[in-house]
Amino acid sequence: MRSRLHAAFGSLRYLAVSCMLAVSIAPAGSAQAFDWAQQAPVAGTGNERTDGDAVGEPVGELDPGAPIVDRDFGVSTRSAGLDRQVEMYQWRLHRGEYQRVWNAARIDSSDFDDAHRNPPFLLDNRRWWSDDARLDGRPVDQEVLQALGEWRVFRPGFSRLPLNMAATFQPEGDGLGSAENPLQPQIGDLRIRWRELVLPPLQGRVVFRDGAWRLRPSAAPGAAHAAAPAAARGAAAASRSGSSDDGTLSWWWLSLPLVLLLILALWRRSPKGKR
């Protein structure tokens, strides 16, 4: 009887050691599998290489190309875009009362009385985009500029202001204004501001395709972060929870031999077990 108990005890001890080795090895293997699932390219996210794509991530900075010029005012910038904003001081009817306001578009005054008619809006708001921007010597699709660019106000120099504009406008704040006294503008006065386009680093945001750098779908404004496939998400959840839905053993079952070994050791220590 004692020899049988020794044999059973030895078998359980061997099984317990094997289970402990499995428990120590399994997490590392699961982590490696999860890392592989995270690093593998996901179709449709812009991380995969496309046919004919022989260029990796960009390494340089954006070259916006030739200066962009607002020829009406001689204002120029070496950024990837130029934006002219024009406002006119005009009448607005609000809750039955006439108010004087700056507005970026002409307010329709056709229903106003004769004393509160707004003059024509003589200057347009305009926006220019670079058409020869390059990155690492290769063209950049204009969609990249429009999607990722940020408009920032800048104060241009007015050394090239045409004479006809110089007779009407003078520097005011960061731009130009037509009011003789900027603190007391009159109906019909204009003020103009310019903004230039600034882009963030484009690494990870563009992919070279069809001869130009183009916007990655995952970098488009409002796009959610690229999601892993359902299988990868399931593997990650199983790795974090310690359980699995595909039939593999859970940690609770792996610990069962250790419990049996403990019960056997206590039984051998008892007076009944020593007989």
PDB file of C-alpha atoms in Angstrom:
ATOM      1  CA  MET A   1       0.000   0.000   0.000  1.00  0.00           C
ATOM      2  CA  ARG A   2       2.811   2.401   0.930  1.00  0.00           C
ATOM      3  CA  SER A   3       4.614   1.715  -2.383  1.00  0.00           C
ATOM      4  CA  ARG A   4       1.430   2.520  -4.301  1.00  0.00           C
ATOM      5  CA  LEU A   5       1.073   5.781  -2.409  1.00  0.00           C
ATOM      6  CA  HIS A   6       4.713   6.657  -3.155  1.00  0.00           C
ATOM      7  CA  ALA A   7       4.150   5.939  -6.859  1.00  0.00           C
ATOM      8  CA  ALA A   8       0.984   8.050  -6.914  1.00  0.00           C
ATOM      9  CA  PHE A   9       2.715  10.836  -5.048  1.00  0.00           C
ATOM     10  CA  GLY A  10       5.615  10.790  -7.537  1.00  0.00           C
ATOM     11  CA  SER A  11       3.222  10.965 -10.489  1.00  0.00           C
ATOM     12  CA  LEU A  12       1.327  13.874  -9.008  1.00  0.00           C
ATOM     13  CA  ARG A  13       4.578  15.668  -8.229  1.00  0.00           C
ATOM     14  CA  TYR A  14       5.739  15.243 -11.856  1.00  0.00           C
ATOM     15  CA  LEU A  15       2.375  16.517 -13.127  1.00  0.00           C
ATOM     16  CA  ALA A  16       2.535  19.504 -10.802  1.00  0.00           C
ATOM     17  CA  VAL A  17       6.020  20.474 -12.024  1.00  0.00           C
ATOM     18  CA  SER A  18       4.874  20.159 -15.640  1.00  0.00           C
ATOM     19  CA  CYS A  19       1.874  22.385 -14.955  1.00  0.00           C
ATOM     20  CA  MET A  20       4.073  24.985 -13.278  1.00  0.00           C
ATOM     21  CA  LEU A  21       6.365  25.044 -16.321  1.00  0.00           C
ATOM     22  CA  ALA A  22       3.324  25.421 -18.594  1.00  0.00           C
ATOM     23  CA  VAL A  23       2.024  28.325 -16.514  1.00  0.00           C
ATOM     24  CA  SER A  24       5.406  30.096 -16.702  1.00  0.00           C
ATOM     25  CA  ILE A  25       5.794  29.593 -20.464  1.00  0.00           C
ATOM     26  CA  ALA A  26       2.201  30.254 -21.617  1.00  0.00           C
ATOM     27  CA  PRO A  27       2.048  34.014 -20.750  1.00  0.00           C
ATOM     28  CA  ALA A  28       5.237  34.693 -22.717  1.00  0.00           C
ATOM     29  CA  GLY A  29       3.881  32.860 -25.740  1.00  0.00           C
ATOM     30  CA  SER A  30       0.552  34.682 -25.477  1.00  0.00           C
ATOM     31  CA  ALA A  31       2.325  38.051 -25.255  1.00  0.00           C
ATOM     32  CA  GLN A  32       4.403  37.249 -28.338  1.00  0.00           C
ATOM     33  CA  ALA A  33       1.268  36.264 -30.250  1.00  0.00           C
ATOM     34  CA  PHE A  34      -0.468  39.477 -29.160  1.00  0.00           C
ATOM     35  CA  ASP A  35       2.533  41.585 -30.188  1.00  0.00           C
ATOM     36  CA  TRP A  36       2.518  39.909 -33.593  1.00  0.00           C
ATOM     37  CA  ALA A  37      -1.200  40.644 -33.980  1.00  0.00           C
ATOM     38  CA  GLN A  38      -0.595  44.313 -33.112  1.00  0.00           C
ATOM     39  CA  GLN A  39       2.356  44.721 -35.471  1.00  0.00           C
ATOM     40  CA  ALA A  40       0.874  42.903 -38.440  1.00  0.00           C
ATOM     41  CA  PRO A  41      -0.420  45.243 -41.173  1.00  0.00           C
ATOM     42  CA  VAL A  42      -4.187  45.718 -41.101  1.00  0.00           C
ATOM     43  CA  ALA A  43      -5.886  45.837 -44.467  1.00  0.00           C
ATOM     44  CA  GLY A  44      -7.666  49.097 -45.206  1.00  0.00           C
ATOM     45  CA  THR A  45      -5.928  51.196 -42.543  1.00  0.00           C
ATOM     46  CA  GLY A  46      -3.202  52.668 -44.758  1.00  0.00           C
ATOM     47  CA  ASN A  47      -0.450  50.678 -42.995  1.00  0.00           C
ATOM     48  CA  GLU A  48      -0.157  48.110 -45.733  1.00  0.00           C
ATOM     49  CA  ARG A  49       1.993  48.618 -48.805  1.00  0.00           C
ATOM     50  CA  THR A  50       0.182  49.147 -52.067  1.00  0.00           C
ATOM     51  CA  ASP A  51       1.016  47.845 -55.510  1.00  0.00           C
ATOM     52  CA  GLY A  52       3.940  49.734 -56.963  1.00  0.00           C
ATOM     53  CA  ASP A  53       4.755  51.363 -53.609  1.00  0.00           C
ATOM     54  CA  ALA A  54       8.535  51.432 -53.265  1.00  0.00           C
ATOM     55  CA  VAL A  55       8.839  54.305 -50.763  1.00  0.00           C
ATOM     56  CA  GLY A  56       8.748  53.979 -46.994  1.00  0.00           C
ATOM     57  CA  GLU A  57       8.021  56.637 -44.410  1.00  0.00           C
ATOM     58  CA  PRO A  58       9.067  60.218 -45.284  1.00  0.00           C
ATOM     59  CA  VAL A  59      12.142  61.489 -43.475  1.00  0.00           C
ATOM     60  CA  GLY A  60      12.336  65.175 -44.436  1.00  0.00           C
ATOM     61  CA  GLU A  61      10.175  68.235 -43.935  1.00  0.00           C
ATOM     62  CA  LEU A  62       7.561  69.605 -46.292  1.00  0.00           C
ATOM     63  CA  ASP A  63       8.847  71.936 -49.000  1.00  0.00           C
ATOM     64  CA  PRO A  64       5.846  74.208 -49.779  1.00  0.00           C
ATOM     65  CA  GLY A  65       7.269  75.173 -53.159  1.00  0.00           C
ATOM     66  CA  ALA A  66       7.093  78.613 -54.731  1.00  0.00           C
ATOM     67  CA  PRO A  67       5.746  81.513 -52.634  1.00  0.00           C
ATOM     68  CA  ILE A  68       1.995  82.028 -52.736  1.00  0.00           C
ATOM     69  CA  VAL A  69       1.043  85.641 -53.506  1.00  0.00           C
ATOM     70  CA  ASP A  70      -2.112  87.669 -53.014  1.00  0.00           C
ATOM     71  CA  ARG A  71      -1.490  89.946 -55.993  1.00  0.00           C
ATOM     72  CA  ASP A  72      -4.212  92.415 -54.997  1.00  0.00           C
ATOM     73  CA  PHE A  73      -2.124  93.451 -51.994  1.00  0.00           C
ATOM     74  CA  GLY A  74       1.346  92.101 -52.741  1.00  0.00           C
ATOM     75  CA  VAL A  75       1.152  89.812 -49.682  1.00  0.00           C
ATOM     76  CA  SER A  76       3.103  86.560 -49.965  1.00  0.00           C
ATOM     77  CA  THR A  77       3.991  83.542 -47.856  1.00  0.00           C
ATOM     78  CA  ARG A  78       6.330  80.562 -48.125  1.00  0.00           C
ATOM     79  CA  SER A  79       3.801  78.286 -46.438  1.00  0.00           C
ATOM     80  CA  ALA A  80       1.589  75.688 -48.133  1.00  0.00           C
ATOM     81  CA  GLY A  81      -1.456  77.950 -48.229  1.00  0.00           C
ATOM     82  CA  LEU A  82      -2.655  81.551 -47.947  1.00  0.00           C
ATOM     83  CA  ASP A  83      -6.035  82.733 -46.705  1.00  0.00           C
ATOM     84  CA  ARG A  84      -7.409  86.267 -47.050  1.00  0.00           C
ATOM     85  CA  GLN A  85     -10.221  87.243 -44.695  1.00  0.00           C
ATOM     86  CA  VAL A  86     -12.212  90.404 -45.399  1.00  0.00           C
ATOM     87  CA  GLU A  87     -14.769  91.987 -43.089  1.00  0.00           C
ATOM     88  CA  MET A  88     -16.997  94.993 -43.701  1.00  0.00           C
ATOM     89  CA  TYR A  89     -18.575  97.270 -41.122  1.00  0.00           C
ATOM     90  CA  GLN A  90     -22.291  97.232 -41.878  1.00  0.00           C
ATOM     91  CA  TRP A  91     -25.825  97.350 -40.622  1.00  0.00           C
ATOM     92  CA  ARG A  92     -27.632  94.390 -39.114  1.00  0.00           C
ATOM     93  CA  LEU A  93     -31.254  94.278 -38.048  1.00  0.00           C
ATOM     94  CA  HIS A  94     -31.579  92.388 -34.767  1.00  0.00           C
ATOM     95  CA  ARG A  95     -34.892  92.147 -32.919  1.00  0.00           C
ATOM     96  CA  GLY A  96     -36.182  95.301 -34.556  1.00  0.00           C
ATOM     97  CA  GLU A  97     -33.052  97.367 -33.846  1.00  0.00           C
ATOM     98  CA  TYR A  98     -30.286  98.371 -36.256  1.00  0.00           C
ATOM     99  CA  GLN A  99     -26.774  97.484 -35.106  1.00  0.00           C
ATOM    100  CA  ARG A 100     -23.329  98.174 -36.533  1.00  0.00           C
ATOM    101  CA  VAL A 101     -21.232  95.013 -36.839  1.00  0.00           C
ATOM    102  CA  TRP A 102     -18.145  93.626 -38.580  1.00  0.00           C
ATOM    103  CA  ASN A 103     -19.178  90.768 -40.835  1.00  0.00           C
ATOM    104  CA  ALA A 104     -17.272  88.562 -43.279  1.00  0.00           C
ATOM    105  CA  ALA A 105     -20.086  88.590 -45.853  1.00  0.00           C
ATOM    106  CA  ARG A 106     -22.456  91.288 -47.032  1.00  0.00           C
ATOM    107  CA  ILE A 107     -25.625  91.393 -44.958  1.00  0.00           C
ATOM    108  CA  ASP A 108     -28.701  91.583 -47.159  1.00  0.00           C
ATOM    109  CA  SER A 109     -30.235  95.005 -46.498  1.00  0.00           C
ATOM    110  CA  SER A 110     -32.866  94.994 -49.220  1.00  0.00           C
ATOM    111  CA  ASP A 111     -35.608  95.122 -46.567  1.00  0.00           C
ATOM    112  CA  PHE A 112     -33.891  97.846 -44.530  1.00  0.00           C
ATOM    113  CA  ASP A 113     -34.947 101.470 -44.718  1.00  0.00           C
ATOM    114  CA  ASP A 114     -32.955 103.835 -46.924  1.00  0.00           C
ATOM    115  CA  ALA A 115     -30.846 105.130 -44.046  1.00  0.00           C
ATOM    116  CA  HIS A 116     -29.565 101.636 -43.249  1.00  0.00           C
ATOM    117  CA  ARG A 117     -28.650 100.160 -46.622  1.00  0.00           C
ATOM    118  CA  ASN A 118     -25.310  98.365 -46.763  1.00  0.00           C
ATOM    119  CA  PRO A 119     -22.840  99.258 -49.552  1.00  0.00           C
ATOM    120  CA  PRO A 120     -21.525  96.609 -51.968  1.00  0.00           C
ATOM    121  CA  PHE A 121     -18.900  94.185 -50.690  1.00  0.00           C
ATOM    122  CA  LEU A 122     -15.983  95.133 -52.979  1.00  0.00           C
ATOM    123  CA  LEU A 123     -13.391  92.554 -51.873  1.00  0.00           C
ATOM    124  CA  ASP A 124     -13.714  88.792 -51.726  1.00  0.00           C
ATOM    125  CA  ASN A 125     -12.453  86.338 -49.180  1.00  0.00           C
ATOM    126  CA  ARG A 126      -9.954  84.157 -51.019  1.00  0.00           C
ATOM    127  CA  ARG A 127      -7.843  81.090 -50.349  1.00  0.00           C
ATOM    128  CA  TRP A 128      -4.827  79.769 -52.216  1.00  0.00           C
ATOM    129  CA  TRP A 129      -3.181  76.335 -51.956  1.00  0.00           C
ATOM    130  CA  SER A 130       0.315  75.317 -52.977  1.00  0.00           C
ATOM    131  CA  ASP A 131       0.258  73.282 -56.170  1.00  0.00           C
ATOM    132  CA  ASP A 132       3.926  72.247 -56.093  1.00  0.00           C
ATOM    133  CA  ALA A 133       4.501  71.167 -52.476  1.00  0.00           C
ATOM    134  CA  ARG A 134       7.013  68.331 -52.173  1.00  0.00           C
ATOM    135  CA  LEU A 135       8.200  65.931 -49.497  1.00  0.00           C
ATOM    136  CA  ASP A 136      11.527  64.143 -49.878  1.00  0.00           C
ATOM    137  CA  GLY A 137      11.561  65.468 -53.439  1.00  0.00           C
ATOM    138  CA  ARG A 138       8.212  63.898 -54.337  1.00  0.00           C
ATOM    139  CA  PRO A 139       4.846  65.629 -54.949  1.00  0.00           C
ATOM    140  CA  VAL A 140       2.319  66.005 -52.141  1.00  0.00           C
ATOM    141  CA  ASP A 141      -1.359  65.576 -52.947  1.00  0.00           C
ATOM    142  CA  GLN A 142      -3.363  68.719 -52.155  1.00  0.00           C
ATOM    143  CA  GLU A 143      -5.763  66.671 -50.033  1.00  0.00           C
ATOM    144  CA  VAL A 144      -2.941  66.296 -47.498  1.00  0.00           C
ATOM    145  CA  LEU A 145      -2.655  70.085 -47.185  1.00  0.00           C
ATOM    146  CA  GLN A 146      -6.397  70.593 -46.879  1.00  0.00           C
ATOM    147  CA  ALA A 147      -6.906  67.801 -44.343  1.00  0.00           C
ATOM    148  CA  LEU A 148      -3.906  68.275 -42.044  1.00  0.00           C
ATOM    149  CA  GLY A 149      -3.067  71.976 -42.374  1.00  0.00           C
ATOM    150  CA  GLU A 150      -3.790  74.494 -39.610  1.00  0.00           C
ATOM    151  CA  TRP A 151      -4.491  78.152 -40.384  1.00  0.00           C
ATOM    152  CA  ARG A 152      -2.522  80.664 -38.315  1.00  0.00           C
ATOM    153  CA  VAL A 153      -2.767  84.437 -38.411  1.00  0.00           C
ATOM    154  CA  PHE A 154       0.437  86.159 -39.473  1.00  0.00           C
ATOM    155  CA  ARG A 155       1.395  89.768 -40.041  1.00  0.00           C
ATOM    156  CA  PRO A 156       2.726  90.206 -43.585  1.00  0.00           C
ATOM    157  CA  GLY A 157       4.938  92.983 -44.796  1.00  0.00           C
ATOM    158  CA  PHE A 158       3.256  95.627 -46.934  1.00  0.00           C
ATOM    159  CA  SER A 159       6.285  96.892 -48.834  1.00  0.00           C
ATOM    160  CA  ARG A 160       4.681  95.738 -52.101  1.00  0.00           C
ATOM    161  CA  LEU A 161       1.251  97.216 -51.460  1.00  0.00           C
ATOM    162  CA  PRO A 162      -0.024  98.606 -54.805  1.00  0.00           C
ATOM    163  CA  LEU A 163      -0.510 102.374 -54.919  1.00  0.00           C
ATOM    164  CA  ASN A 164      -4.285 102.143 -55.388  1.00  0.00           C
ATOM    165  CA  MET A 165      -4.531 100.003 -52.238  1.00  0.00           C
ATOM    166  CA  ALA A 166      -2.095 102.181 -50.310  1.00  0.00           C
ATOM    167  CA  ALA A 167      -4.412 105.152 -50.954  1.00  0.00           C
ATOM    168  CA  THR A 168      -7.292 103.309 -49.271  1.00  0.00           C
ATOM    169  CA  PHE A 169      -5.750 101.019 -46.658  1.00  0.00           C
ATOM    170  CA  GLN A 170      -3.228 101.457 -43.877  1.00  0.00           C
ATOM    171  CA  PRO A 171      -1.760  98.954 -41.410  1.00  0.00           C
ATOM    172  CA  GLU A 172      -4.179  98.054 -38.631  1.00  0.00           C
ATOM    173  CA  GLY A 173      -3.365  95.347 -36.104  1.00  0.00           C
ATOM    174  CA  ASP A 174      -2.073  92.290 -37.970  1.00  0.00           C
ATOM    175  CA  GLY A 175      -3.513  93.434 -41.297  1.00  0.00           C
ATOM    176  CA  LEU A 176      -4.964  96.406 -43.135  1.00  0.00           C
ATOM    177  CA  GLY A 177      -7.964  98.635 -42.558  1.00  0.00           C
ATOM    178  CA  SER A 178      -9.718 101.385 -44.480  1.00  0.00           C
ATOM    179  CA  ALA A 179     -11.083 103.329 -41.485  1.00  0.00           C
ATOM    180  CA  GLU A 180      -9.522 106.739 -40.908  1.00  0.00           C
ATOM    181  CA  ASN A 181      -9.925 106.104 -37.196  1.00  0.00           C
ATOM    182  CA  PRO A 182      -9.897 102.368 -36.396  1.00  0.00           C
ATOM    183  CA  LEU A 183     -11.637 103.119 -33.094  1.00  0.00           C
ATOM    184  CA  GLN A 184     -14.557 104.744 -34.909  1.00  0.00           C
ATOM    185  CA  PRO A 185     -15.157 102.805 -38.133  1.00  0.00           C
ATOM    186  CA  GLN A 186     -17.862 103.921 -40.531  1.00  0.00           C
ATOM    187  CA  ILE A 187     -20.394 101.837 -42.455  1.00  0.00           C
ATOM    188  CA  GLY A 188     -18.606 100.413 -45.496  1.00  0.00           C
ATOM    189  CA  ASP A 189     -15.119 100.357 -43.934  1.00  0.00           C
ATOM    190  CA  LEU A 190     -13.108  97.215 -44.525  1.00  0.00           C
ATOM    191  CA  ARG A 191     -10.484  95.340 -42.560  1.00  0.00           C
ATOM    192  CA  ILE A 192      -8.363  92.510 -43.904  1.00  0.00           C
ATOM    193  CA  ARG A 193      -6.380  89.753 -42.216  1.00  0.00           C
ATOM    194  CA  TRP A 194      -4.234  87.001 -43.680  1.00  0.00           C
ATOM    195  CA  ARG A 195      -3.537  83.509 -42.455  1.00  0.00           C
ATOM    196  CA  GLU A 196      -0.918  81.004 -43.561  1.00  0.00           C
ATOM    197  CA  LEU A 197      -1.115  77.218 -43.569  1.00  0.00           C
ATOM    198  CA  VAL A 198       1.092  75.285 -41.159  1.00  0.00           C
ATOM    199  CA  LEU A 199       1.391  71.489 -41.323  1.00  0.00           C
ATOM    200  CA  PRO A 200       2.470  69.035 -38.613  1.00  0.00           C
ATOM    201  CA  PRO A 201       5.179  66.420 -39.246  1.00  0.00           C
ATOM    202  CA  LEU A 202       3.826  64.092 -41.921  1.00  0.00           C
ATOM    203  CA  GLN A 203       5.512  60.891 -40.743  1.00  0.00           C
ATOM    204  CA  GLY A 204       2.799  58.293 -40.156  1.00  0.00           C
ATOM    205  CA  ARG A 205       0.163  60.495 -41.804  1.00  0.00           C
ATOM    206  CA  VAL A 206       0.903  59.985 -45.497  1.00  0.00           C
ATOM    207  CA  VAL A 207       1.640  57.080 -47.809  1.00  0.00           C
ATOM    208  CA  PHE A 208       3.352  57.209 -51.212  1.00  0.00           C
ATOM    209  CA  ARG A 209       0.933  55.971 -53.863  1.00  0.00           C
ATOM    210  CA  ASP A 210       0.413  56.635 -57.566  1.00  0.00           C
ATOM    211  CA  GLY A 211       3.413  58.950 -57.789  1.00  0.00           C
ATOM    212  CA  ALA A 212       2.570  61.260 -54.849  1.00  0.00           C
ATOM    213  CA  TRP A 213       2.315  61.418 -51.085  1.00  0.00           C
ATOM    214  CA  ARG A 214      -1.324  60.870 -50.195  1.00  0.00           C
ATOM    215  CA  LEU A 215      -3.354  61.012 -47.005  1.00  0.00           C
ATOM    216  CA  ARG A 216      -3.578  57.822 -44.959  1.00  0.00           C
ATOM    217  CA  PRO A 217      -7.208  56.937 -44.246  1.00  0.00           C
ATOM    218  CA  SER A 218      -6.367  56.659 -40.538  1.00  0.00           C
ATOM    219  CA  ALA A 219      -5.002  60.237 -40.531  1.00  0.00           C
ATOM    220  CA  ALA A 220      -8.095  61.861 -42.028  1.00  0.00           C
ATOM    221  CA  PRO A 221      -9.860  64.332 -39.700  1.00  0.00           C
ATOM    222  CA  GLY A 222     -12.551  62.614 -37.665  1.00  0.00           C
ATOM    223  CA  ALA A 223     -11.308  59.134 -38.533  1.00  0.00           C
ATOM    224  CA  ALA A 224     -11.249  56.743 -35.598  1.00  0.00           C
ATOM    225  CA  HIS A 225      -8.003  55.035 -34.748  1.00  0.00           C
ATOM    226  CA  ALA A 226      -7.521  51.958 -36.899  1.00  0.00           C
ATOM    227  CA  ALA A 227      -9.112  49.011 -35.143  1.00  0.00           C
ATOM    228  CA  ALA A 228      -7.491  45.592 -35.029  1.00  0.00           C
ATOM    229  CA  PRO A 229      -9.367  42.702 -36.630  1.00  0.00           C
ATOM    230  CA  ALA A 230     -11.912  40.928 -34.462  1.00  0.00           C
ATOM    231  CA  ALA A 231      -9.594  37.931 -34.058  1.00  0.00           C
ATOM    232  CA  ALA A 232      -6.766  40.120 -32.786  1.00  0.00           C
ATOM    233  CA  ARG A 233      -9.121  41.900 -30.383  1.00  0.00           C
ATOM    234  CA  GLY A 234     -10.332  38.547 -29.089  1.00  0.00           C
ATOM    235  CA  ALA A 235      -6.778  37.350 -28.572  1.00  0.00           C
ATOM    236  CA  ALA A 236      -5.927  40.519 -26.701  1.00  0.00           C
ATOM    237  CA  ALA A 237      -8.975  40.195 -24.457  1.00  0.00           C
ATOM    238  CA  ALA A 238      -8.163  36.567 -23.721  1.00  0.00           C
ATOM    239  CA  SER A 239      -4.555  37.467 -22.894  1.00  0.00           C
ATOM    240  CA  ARG A 240      -5.655  40.209 -20.479  1.00  0.00           C
ATOM    241  CA  SER A 241      -8.373  38.157 -18.737  1.00  0.00           C
ATOM    242  CA  GLY A 242      -6.454  34.876 -18.498  1.00  0.00           C
ATOM    243  CA  SER A 243      -9.317  33.005 -20.165  1.00  0.00           C
ATOM    244  CA  SER A 244      -9.872  31.711 -23.645  1.00  0.00           C
ATOM    245  CA  ASP A 245     -12.924  31.096 -25.817  1.00  0.00           C
ATOM    246  CA  ASP A 246     -11.228  28.699 -28.236  1.00  0.00           C
ATOM    247  CA  GLY A 247     -11.090  25.604 -25.951  1.00  0.00           C
ATOM    248  CA  THR A 248      -7.663  26.055 -24.332  1.00  0.00           C
ATOM    249  CA  LEU A 249      -7.214  25.347 -20.600  1.00  0.00           C
ATOM    250  CA  SER A 250      -7.778  28.150 -18.128  1.00  0.00           C
ATOM    251  CA  TRP A 251      -5.387  28.918 -15.279  1.00  0.00           C
ATOM    252  CA  TRP A 252      -7.873  27.432 -12.770  1.00  0.00           C
ATOM    253  CA  TRP A 253      -7.641  24.018 -14.380  1.00  0.00           C
ATOM    254  CA  LEU A 254      -3.849  24.221 -14.497  1.00  0.00           C
ATOM    255  CA  SER A 255      -3.758  24.794 -10.748  1.00  0.00           C
ATOM    256  CA  LEU A 256      -5.933  21.746  -9.962  1.00  0.00           C
ATOM    257  CA  PRO A 257      -2.982  19.263  -9.711  1.00  0.00           C
ATOM    258  CA  LEU A 258      -1.352  21.529  -7.136  1.00  0.00           C
ATOM    259  CA  VAL A 259      -4.518  21.353  -5.032  1.00  0.00           C
ATOM    260  CA  LEU A 260      -4.571  17.547  -5.274  1.00  0.00           C
ATOM    261  CA  LEU A 261      -0.896  17.407  -4.277  1.00  0.00           C
ATOM    262  CA  LEU A 262      -1.614  19.522  -1.205  1.00  0.00           C
ATOM    263  CA  ILE A 263      -4.536  17.245  -0.207  1.00  0.00           C
ATOM    264  CA  LEU A 264      -2.358  14.137  -0.562  1.00  0.00           C
ATOM    265  CA  ALA A 265       0.395  15.648   1.586  1.00  0.00           C
ATOM    266  CA  LEU A 266      -2.089  16.494   4.349  1.00  0.00           C
ATOM    267  CA  TRP A 267      -3.573  13.004   4.157  1.00  0.00           C
ATOM    268  CA  ARG A 268      -0.128  11.411   4.590  1.00  0.00           C
ATOM    269  CA  ARG A 269       0.504  13.569   7.670  1.00  0.00           C
ATOM    270  CA  SER A 270      -2.746  12.425   9.320  1.00  0.00           C
ATOM    271  CA  PRO A 271      -2.614   9.397  11.701  1.00  0.00           C
ATOM    272  CA  LYS A 272      -4.947   7.466   9.417  1.00  0.00           C
ATOM    273  CA  GLY A 273      -2.665   8.039   6.435  1.00  0.00           C
ATOM    274  CA  LYS A 274       0.408   6.676   8.283  1.00  0.00           C
ATOM    275  CA  ARG A 275      -1.065   3.215   8.774  1.00  0.00           C
TER     276      ARG A 275
END
